[in-house]
mmCIF file of C-alpha atoms in Angstrom:
data_model
loop_
_atom_site.group_PDB
_atom_site.id
_atom_site.type_symbol
_atom_site.label_atom_id
_atom_site.label_comp_id
_atom_site.label_asym_id
_atom_site.label_seq_id
_atom_site.Cartn_x
_atom_site.Cartn_y
_atom_site.Cartn_z
ATOM 1 C CA MET I 3 -7.373 2.758 -7.322
ATOM 2 C CA ASP I 4 -7.637 6.459 -6.530
ATOM 3 C CA LEU I 5 -8.311 6.462 -2.787
ATOM 4 C CA MET I 6 -8.432 10.264 -2.676
ATOM 5 C CA TYR I 7 -11.437 10.108 -5.020
ATOM 6 C CA ILE I 8 -13.166 7.651 -2.661
ATOM 7 C CA GLU I 9 -12.200 9.745 0.363
ATOM 8 C CA ASN I 10 -13.663 12.878 -1.233
ATOM 9 C CA LYS I 11 -16.903 11.048 -2.092
ATOM 10 C CA ALA I 12 -17.184 9.742 1.480
ATOM 11 C CA ARG I 13 -16.418 13.185 2.905
ATOM 12 C CA GLN I 14 -19.146 14.769 0.736
ATOM 13 C CA TYR I 15 -21.633 12.028 1.575
ATOM 14 C CA HIS I 16 -21.152 12.391 5.331
ATOM 15 C CA SER I 17 -20.782 16.200 5.359
ATOM 16 C CA SER I 18 -24.199 16.860 6.914
ATOM 17 C CA ASP I 19 -24.338 13.814 9.195
ATOM 18 C CA ALA I 20 -25.663 14.366 12.695
ATOM 19 C CA THR I 21 -25.793 10.719 13.816
ATOM 20 C CA GLY I 22 -22.172 10.368 14.940
ATOM 21 C CA HIS I 23 -21.246 8.761 11.631
ATOM 22 C CA ASP I 24 -19.572 11.914 10.352
ATOM 23 C CA PHE I 25 -16.294 12.005 8.479
ATOM 24 C CA SER I 26 -14.254 12.166 11.694
ATOM 25 C CA HIS I 27 -15.669 8.735 12.548
ATOM 26 C CA ILE I 28 -14.812 7.501 9.041
ATOM 27 C CA GLU I 29 -11.211 8.718 9.414
ATOM 28 C CA ARG I 30 -10.862 6.954 12.775
ATOM 29 C CA VAL I 31 -12.135 3.703 11.248
ATOM 30 C CA LYS I 32 -9.759 4.068 8.273
ATOM 31 C CA ASN I 33 -6.753 4.750 10.510
ATOM 32 C CA THR I 34 -7.595 1.792 12.753
ATOM 33 C CA ALA I 35 -8.046 -0.477 9.715
ATOM 34 C CA ILE I 36 -4.660 0.575 8.342
ATOM 35 C CA LYS I 37 -3.025 -0.094 11.713
ATOM 36 C CA ILE I 38 -4.546 -3.581 11.896
ATOM 37 C CA ALA I 39 -3.760 -4.341 8.229
ATOM 38 C CA SER I 40 -0.101 -3.460 8.778
ATOM 39 C CA HIS I 41 0.218 -6.701 10.759
ATOM 40 C CA TYR I 42 -0.956 -8.828 7.803
ATOM 41 C CA ILE I 43 1.464 -9.184 4.901
ATOM 42 C CA ASP I 44 -1.251 -10.281 2.450
ATOM 43 C CA ALA I 45 -3.679 -7.479 3.342
ATOM 44 C CA ASP I 46 -4.826 -5.435 0.334
ATOM 45 C CA ILE I 47 -4.538 -1.898 1.690
ATOM 46 C CA ASN I 48 -6.569 -0.414 -1.174
ATOM 47 C CA ILE I 49 -9.540 -2.666 -0.468
ATOM 48 C CA ILE I 50 -9.213 -2.148 3.277
ATOM 49 C CA CYS I 51 -8.997 1.648 3.011
ATOM 50 C CA CYS I 52 -11.837 1.855 0.528
ATOM 51 C CA ALA I 53 -14.080 -0.367 2.658
ATOM 52 C CA ALA I 54 -13.251 1.699 5.735
ATOM 53 C CA LEU I 55 -14.061 4.934 3.899
ATOM 54 C CA LEU I 56 -17.369 3.589 2.572
ATOM 55 C CA HIS I 57 -18.475 1.336 5.431
ATOM 56 C CA ASP I 58 -21.296 3.618 6.648
ATOM 57 C CA VAL I 59 -22.635 4.821 3.287
ATOM 58 C CA ALA I 60 -25.154 1.967 2.965
ATOM 59 C CA ASP I 61 -25.477 1.233 6.684
ATOM 60 C CA HIS I 62 -29.002 -0.056 7.291
ATOM 61 C CA LYS I 63 -29.194 2.060 10.442
ATOM 62 C CA LEU I 64 -28.620 5.244 8.420
ATOM 63 C CA ILE I 65 -30.608 4.760 5.194
ATOM 64 C CA ASP I 66 -34.117 3.569 4.358
ATOM 65 C CA ALA I 67 -34.292 -0.061 3.260
ATOM 66 C CA LYS I 68 -35.959 1.026 0.014
ATOM 67 C CA ASP I 69 -32.834 3.051 -0.860
ATOM 68 C CA HIS I 70 -30.334 0.243 -0.209
ATOM 69 C CA ASP I 71 -29.916 -0.998 -3.793
ATOM 70 C CA VAL I 72 -29.613 2.543 -5.157
ATOM 71 C CA VAL I 73 -26.937 3.399 -2.583
ATOM 72 C CA ILE I 74 -25.019 0.186 -3.310
ATOM 73 C CA ASP I 75 -25.106 1.030 -7.024
ATOM 74 C CA MET I 76 -23.857 4.539 -6.225
ATOM 75 C CA MET I 77 -20.976 3.084 -4.193
ATOM 76 C CA ARG I 78 -20.147 0.642 -7.003
ATOM 77 C CA GLY I 79 -20.032 3.623 -9.387
ATOM 78 C CA TRP I 80 -17.638 5.503 -7.108
ATOM 79 C CA ILE I 81 -15.332 2.489 -6.900
ATOM 80 C CA LYS I 82 -15.353 2.010 -10.663
ATOM 81 C CA GLU I 83 -14.789 5.760 -11.255
ATOM 82 C CA ALA I 84 -11.796 5.518 -8.900
ATOM 83 C CA GLY I 85 -10.318 2.789 -11.076
ATOM 84 C CA GLY I 86 -11.523 -0.289 -9.205
ATOM 85 C CA SER I 87 -12.348 -3.472 -11.107
ATOM 86 C CA ASP I 88 -15.639 -5.362 -10.827
ATOM 87 C CA THR I 89 -13.926 -7.863 -8.530
ATOM 88 C CA THR I 90 -12.538 -5.104 -6.330
ATOM 89 C CA ALA I 91 -15.950 -3.415 -6.180
ATOM 90 C CA ASN I 92 -17.594 -6.710 -5.217
ATOM 91 C CA ASP I 93 -15.019 -7.314 -2.463
ATOM 92 C CA ILE I 94 -15.427 -3.815 -1.027
ATOM 93 C CA LEU I 95 -19.216 -3.921 -1.162
ATOM 94 C CA HIS I 96 -19.223 -7.347 0.494
ATOM 95 C CA ILE I 97 -17.171 -5.941 3.363
ATOM 96 C CA CYS I 98 -19.364 -2.850 3.675
ATOM 97 C CA GLN I 99 -22.558 -4.904 3.760
ATOM 98 C CA ASN I 100 -21.240 -7.307 6.392
ATOM 99 C CA ILE I 101 -19.121 -5.154 8.706
ATOM 100 C CA SER I 102 -21.803 -3.981 11.138
ATOM 101 C CA PHE I 103 -21.978 -5.697 14.509
ATOM 102 C CA SER I 104 -25.750 -5.890 14.084
ATOM 103 C CA SER I 105 -25.327 -7.882 10.846
ATOM 104 C CA ARG I 106 -23.043 -10.489 12.410
ATOM 105 C CA ASP I 107 -24.178 -14.073 12.709
ATOM 106 C CA LYS I 108 -25.965 -14.435 16.027
ATOM 107 C CA ASN I 109 -25.300 -18.207 16.316
#
């Protein structure tokens, strides 16, 4: 998968962000994810990097609920354009939709 393509899409998407979820934040998350993943031999670095780069694109705190499905479809398109399979896209989107602390199980 072409991670530079995903990185460029994420950079463009967050270029006018004023919420603190700018691309500098995205880079910090990606670098932290890579550092953590380096301790796990079975970690798929492509999925981890891609999820880190895209984790805020469909964040419910940053987009209107009515736009969620359209944004998810856009993200799926980016992943596929970067060479990701349907399975890879599903894995990345699952991570992105479940990574937020506010979406964690409260039980």
